[in-house]
mmCIF file of C-alpha atoms in Angstrom:
data_model
loop_
_atom_site.group_PDB
_atom_site.id
_atom_site.type_symbol
_atom_site.label_atom_id
_atom_site.label_comp_id
_atom_site.label_asym_id
_atom_site.label_seq_id
_atom_site.Cartn_x
_atom_site.Cartn_y
_atom_site.Cartn_z
ATOM 1 C CA UNK A 19 -98.813 86.531 64.026
ATOM 2 C CA UNK A 20 -98.194 89.674 66.069
ATOM 3 C CA UNK A 21 -98.298 93.025 64.275
ATOM 4 C CA UNK A 22 -96.155 95.822 65.707
ATOM 5 C CA UNK A 23 -97.277 99.387 65.059
ATOM 6 C CA UNK A 24 -94.414 101.807 65.681
ATOM 7 C CA UNK A 25 -95.132 104.610 68.121
ATOM 8 C CA UNK A 26 -93.300 107.915 68.236
ATOM 9 C CA UNK A 27 -89.920 107.594 69.936
ATOM 10 C CA UNK A 28 -89.539 109.504 73.211
ATOM 11 C CA UNK A 29 -86.875 109.306 75.912
ATOM 12 C CA UNK A 30 -89.434 108.085 78.431
ATOM 13 C CA UNK A 31 -90.816 105.309 76.230
ATOM 14 C CA UNK A 32 -87.334 104.142 75.162
ATOM 15 C CA UNK A 33 -85.676 104.321 78.623
ATOM 16 C CA UNK A 34 -85.982 100.566 79.395
ATOM 17 C CA UNK A 35 -84.047 99.781 76.192
ATOM 18 C CA UNK A 36 -81.539 102.621 75.814
ATOM 19 C CA UNK A 37 -81.034 106.324 75.242
ATOM 20 C CA UNK A 38 -82.550 108.716 72.710
ATOM 21 C CA UNK A 39 -79.808 110.829 71.172
ATOM 22 C CA UNK A 40 -81.366 114.208 70.496
ATOM 23 C CA UNK A 41 -80.500 117.882 70.967
ATOM 24 C CA UNK A 42 -82.917 119.099 73.634
ATOM 25 C CA UNK A 43 -83.095 122.217 75.778
ATOM 26 C CA UNK A 44 -82.321 120.186 78.937
ATOM 27 C CA UNK A 45 -78.809 119.346 77.677
ATOM 28 C CA UNK A 46 -77.721 122.653 76.145
ATOM 29 C CA UNK A 47 -74.444 124.451 76.929
ATOM 30 C CA UNK A 48 -72.470 127.165 75.158
ATOM 31 C CA UNK A 49 -69.103 126.419 73.573
ATOM 32 C CA UNK A 50 -66.466 128.244 71.531
ATOM 33 C CA UNK A 51 -67.256 131.637 73.067
ATOM 34 C CA UNK A 52 -70.960 131.130 72.507
ATOM 35 C CA UNK A 53 -70.743 130.572 68.755
ATOM 36 C CA UNK A 54 -72.012 127.000 69.164
ATOM 37 C CA UNK A 55 -74.485 125.153 71.298
ATOM 38 C CA UNK A 56 -73.338 121.807 72.661
ATOM 39 C CA UNK A 57 -75.566 118.988 73.851
ATOM 40 C CA UNK A 58 -73.560 116.750 76.204
ATOM 41 C CA UNK A 59 -73.900 113.214 77.519
ATOM 42 C CA UNK A 60 -76.749 112.092 75.278
ATOM 43 C CA UNK A 61 -75.985 108.377 75.539
ATOM 44 C CA UNK A 62 -74.074 106.112 77.875
ATOM 45 C CA UNK A 63 -71.460 104.126 75.931
ATOM 46 C CA UNK A 64 -70.876 100.727 77.547
ATOM 47 C CA UNK A 65 -68.106 98.223 76.880
ATOM 48 C CA UNK A 66 -66.582 95.323 78.738
ATOM 49 C CA UNK A 67 -62.884 95.227 79.638
ATOM 50 C CA UNK A 68 -62.052 93.127 76.540
ATOM 51 C CA UNK A 69 -63.340 95.711 74.071
ATOM 52 C CA UNK A 70 -63.002 99.327 73.109
ATOM 53 C CA UNK A 71 -65.328 101.988 71.719
ATOM 54 C CA UNK A 72 -65.376 102.326 67.933
ATOM 55 C CA UNK A 73 -66.951 104.966 65.714
ATOM 56 C CA UNK A 74 -68.132 103.720 62.310
ATOM 57 C CA UNK A 75 -70.531 104.599 59.496
ATOM 58 C CA UNK A 76 -73.170 102.214 58.140
ATOM 59 C CA UNK A 77 -74.796 102.889 54.747
ATOM 60 C CA UNK A 78 -78.022 101.211 53.640
ATOM 61 C CA UNK A 79 -77.635 99.217 50.425
ATOM 62 C CA UNK A 80 -81.112 97.641 50.377
ATOM 63 C CA UNK A 81 -84.059 99.505 51.881
ATOM 64 C CA UNK A 82 -86.607 97.743 54.065
ATOM 65 C CA UNK A 83 -90.140 97.857 52.720
ATOM 66 C CA UNK A 84 -92.927 98.041 55.300
ATOM 67 C CA UNK A 85 -94.851 96.068 56.264
ATOM 68 C CA UNK A 86 -91.901 93.779 57.000
ATOM 69 C CA UNK A 87 -92.016 90.259 58.395
ATOM 70 C CA UNK A 88 -89.206 89.062 60.672
ATOM 71 C CA UNK A 89 -88.531 86.327 63.219
ATOM 72 C CA UNK A 90 -85.008 87.140 64.438
ATOM 73 C CA UNK A 91 -83.646 89.609 66.979
ATOM 74 C CA UNK A 92 -80.125 90.248 68.201
ATOM 75 C CA UNK A 93 -78.366 91.719 71.215
ATOM 76 C CA UNK A 94 -74.889 92.873 72.137
ATOM 77 C CA UNK A 95 -74.025 91.488 75.597
ATOM 78 C CA UNK A 96 -70.599 93.127 75.875
ATOM 79 C CA UNK A 97 -71.425 96.725 75.022
ATOM 80 C CA UNK A 98 -73.943 99.313 73.966
ATOM 81 C CA UNK A 99 -74.663 100.207 70.343
ATOM 82 C CA UNK A 100 -75.711 103.621 69.021
ATOM 83 C CA UNK A 101 -77.098 104.669 65.621
ATOM 84 C CA UNK A 102 -77.347 108.344 64.655
ATOM 85 C CA UNK A 103 -78.644 109.328 61.197
ATOM 86 C CA UNK A 104 -76.130 111.486 59.348
ATOM 87 C CA UNK A 105 -78.884 113.394 57.569
ATOM 88 C CA UNK A 106 -82.475 114.045 58.522
ATOM 89 C CA UNK A 107 -84.525 110.871 58.031
ATOM 90 C CA UNK A 108 -86.905 108.803 60.100
ATOM 91 C CA UNK A 109 -86.111 105.204 60.922
ATOM 92 C CA UNK A 110 -87.789 102.426 62.877
ATOM 93 C CA UNK A 111 -86.367 100.491 65.818
ATOM 94 C CA UNK A 112 -87.800 97.329 67.345
ATOM 95 C CA UNK A 113 -86.637 96.407 70.855
ATOM 96 C CA UNK A 114 -87.216 94.019 73.749
ATOM 97 C CA UNK A 115 -85.868 94.029 77.316
ATOM 98 C CA UNK A 116 -82.394 92.667 78.097
ATOM 99 C CA UNK A 117 -83.631 89.283 79.311
ATOM 100 C CA UNK A 118 -82.005 85.894 78.694
ATOM 101 C CA UNK A 119 -84.525 85.174 75.910
ATOM 102 C CA UNK A 120 -87.518 87.064 74.535
ATOM 103 C CA UNK A 121 -90.660 86.262 72.608
ATOM 104 C CA UNK A 122 -92.661 88.205 70.038
ATOM 105 C CA UNK A 123 -95.011 89.672 72.650
ATOM 106 C CA UNK A 124 -92.022 91.326 74.406
ATOM 107 C CA UNK A 125 -91.222 93.511 71.377
ATOM 108 C CA UNK A 126 -91.959 97.232 71.047
ATOM 109 C CA UNK A 127 -91.534 99.368 67.920
ATOM 110 C CA UNK A 128 -90.640 103.054 67.714
ATOM 111 C CA UNK A 129 -90.197 105.542 64.891
ATOM 112 C CA UNK A 130 -87.807 108.467 65.175
ATOM 113 C CA UNK A 131 -88.747 112.026 64.253
ATOM 114 C CA UNK A 132 -85.916 112.358 61.715
ATOM 115 C CA UNK A 133 -83.524 114.150 64.084
ATOM 116 C CA UNK A 134 -83.129 111.461 66.748
ATOM 117 C CA UNK A 135 -80.573 108.714 67.142
ATOM 118 C CA UNK A 136 -80.734 105.792 69.550
ATOM 119 C CA UNK A 137 -78.309 103.997 71.848
ATOM 120 C CA UNK A 138 -79.215 100.424 72.807
ATOM 121 C CA UNK A 139 -78.178 99.518 76.342
ATOM 122 C CA UNK A 140 -75.923 96.487 76.687
ATOM 123 C CA UNK A 141 -77.991 93.306 76.213
ATOM 124 C CA UNK A 142 -81.120 94.979 74.786
ATOM 125 C CA UNK A 143 -82.708 92.728 72.168
ATOM 126 C CA UNK A 144 -83.443 94.500 68.889
ATOM 127 C CA UNK A 145 -84.274 93.863 65.288
ATOM 128 C CA UNK A 146 -81.241 94.296 63.020
ATOM 129 C CA UNK A 147 -80.877 97.837 61.648
ATOM 130 C CA UNK A 148 -83.331 98.870 58.970
ATOM 131 C CA UNK A 149 -83.515 101.951 56.779
ATOM 132 C CA UNK A 150 -86.408 103.005 54.602
ATOM 133 C CA UNK A 151 -84.297 104.347 51.683
ATOM 134 C CA UNK A 152 -81.059 103.154 50.067
ATOM 135 C CA UNK A 153 -78.082 105.395 50.754
ATOM 136 C CA UNK A 154 -79.188 106.434 54.248
ATOM 137 C CA UNK A 155 -76.129 106.606 56.488
ATOM 138 C CA UNK A 156 -75.778 106.152 60.236
ATOM 139 C CA UNK A 157 -72.963 107.065 62.575
ATOM 140 C CA UNK A 158 -72.418 103.904 64.646
ATOM 141 C CA UNK A 159 -70.826 103.975 68.100
ATOM 142 C CA UNK A 160 -70.315 100.550 69.626
ATOM 143 C CA UNK A 161 -67.935 98.055 71.155
ATOM 144 C CA UNK A 162 -65.343 96.204 69.121
ATOM 145 C CA UNK A 163 -62.851 93.633 70.340
ATOM 146 C CA UNK A 164 -61.477 90.138 69.915
ATOM 147 C CA UNK A 165 -64.475 88.409 71.512
ATOM 148 C CA UNK A 166 -67.821 88.350 69.668
ATOM 149 C CA UNK A 167 -70.518 90.796 70.737
ATOM 150 C CA UNK A 168 -73.661 89.647 68.946
ATOM 151 C CA UNK A 169 -76.177 87.011 70.018
ATOM 152 C CA UNK A 170 -79.071 86.110 67.716
ATOM 153 C CA UNK A 171 -82.408 84.719 68.863
ATOM 154 C CA UNK A 172 -85.149 83.190 66.725
ATOM 155 C CA UNK A 173 -88.613 84.153 67.886
ATOM 156 C CA UNK A 174 -91.240 81.462 68.353
ATOM 157 C CA UNK A 175 -93.421 83.150 65.756
ATOM 158 C CA UNK A 176 -93.097 85.659 62.961
ATOM 159 C CA UNK A 177 -93.786 89.339 63.646
ATOM 160 C CA UNK A 178 -95.139 91.851 61.151
ATOM 161 C CA UNK A 179 -93.733 95.368 61.447
ATOM 162 C CA UNK A 180 -96.514 97.668 60.239
ATOM 163 C CA UNK A 181 -96.145 100.671 57.962
ATOM 164 C CA UNK A 182 -95.167 104.001 59.470
ATOM 165 C CA UNK A 183 -97.601 106.884 59.079
#
């Protein structure tokens, strides 16, 4: 069994899989006569011509306890999918490249710093959303439409997601 140890999420490390949504000095601009700072274009929202962009909220009902064993990943072939925590909390993401199929050794795990969100590129394989505490809420920005936008893939072996330190 492969054990994944989450590493700190950075834009550079996550670039093959998506965007890190974070207020950084590189993206800062003034707005409302300088009373606010605005951080633009933090993630590229993708959707096919059959869908549209939707903004939703997801709330954790059952927390994930680490270490956590899983053998299933999913992807969204018709659009991107973003998760932004609505309050400051760290969360873990597990991803693999947007290939036709992936195996356990293709997976990488990242942990956010508590202020970051993520945007999976279209087709990026990922573990279904996890939260470490019940009640944690995420702003979700993704594609909705008449055609389905979720493929699931069973891995050839189980993977153990290690505890976050």
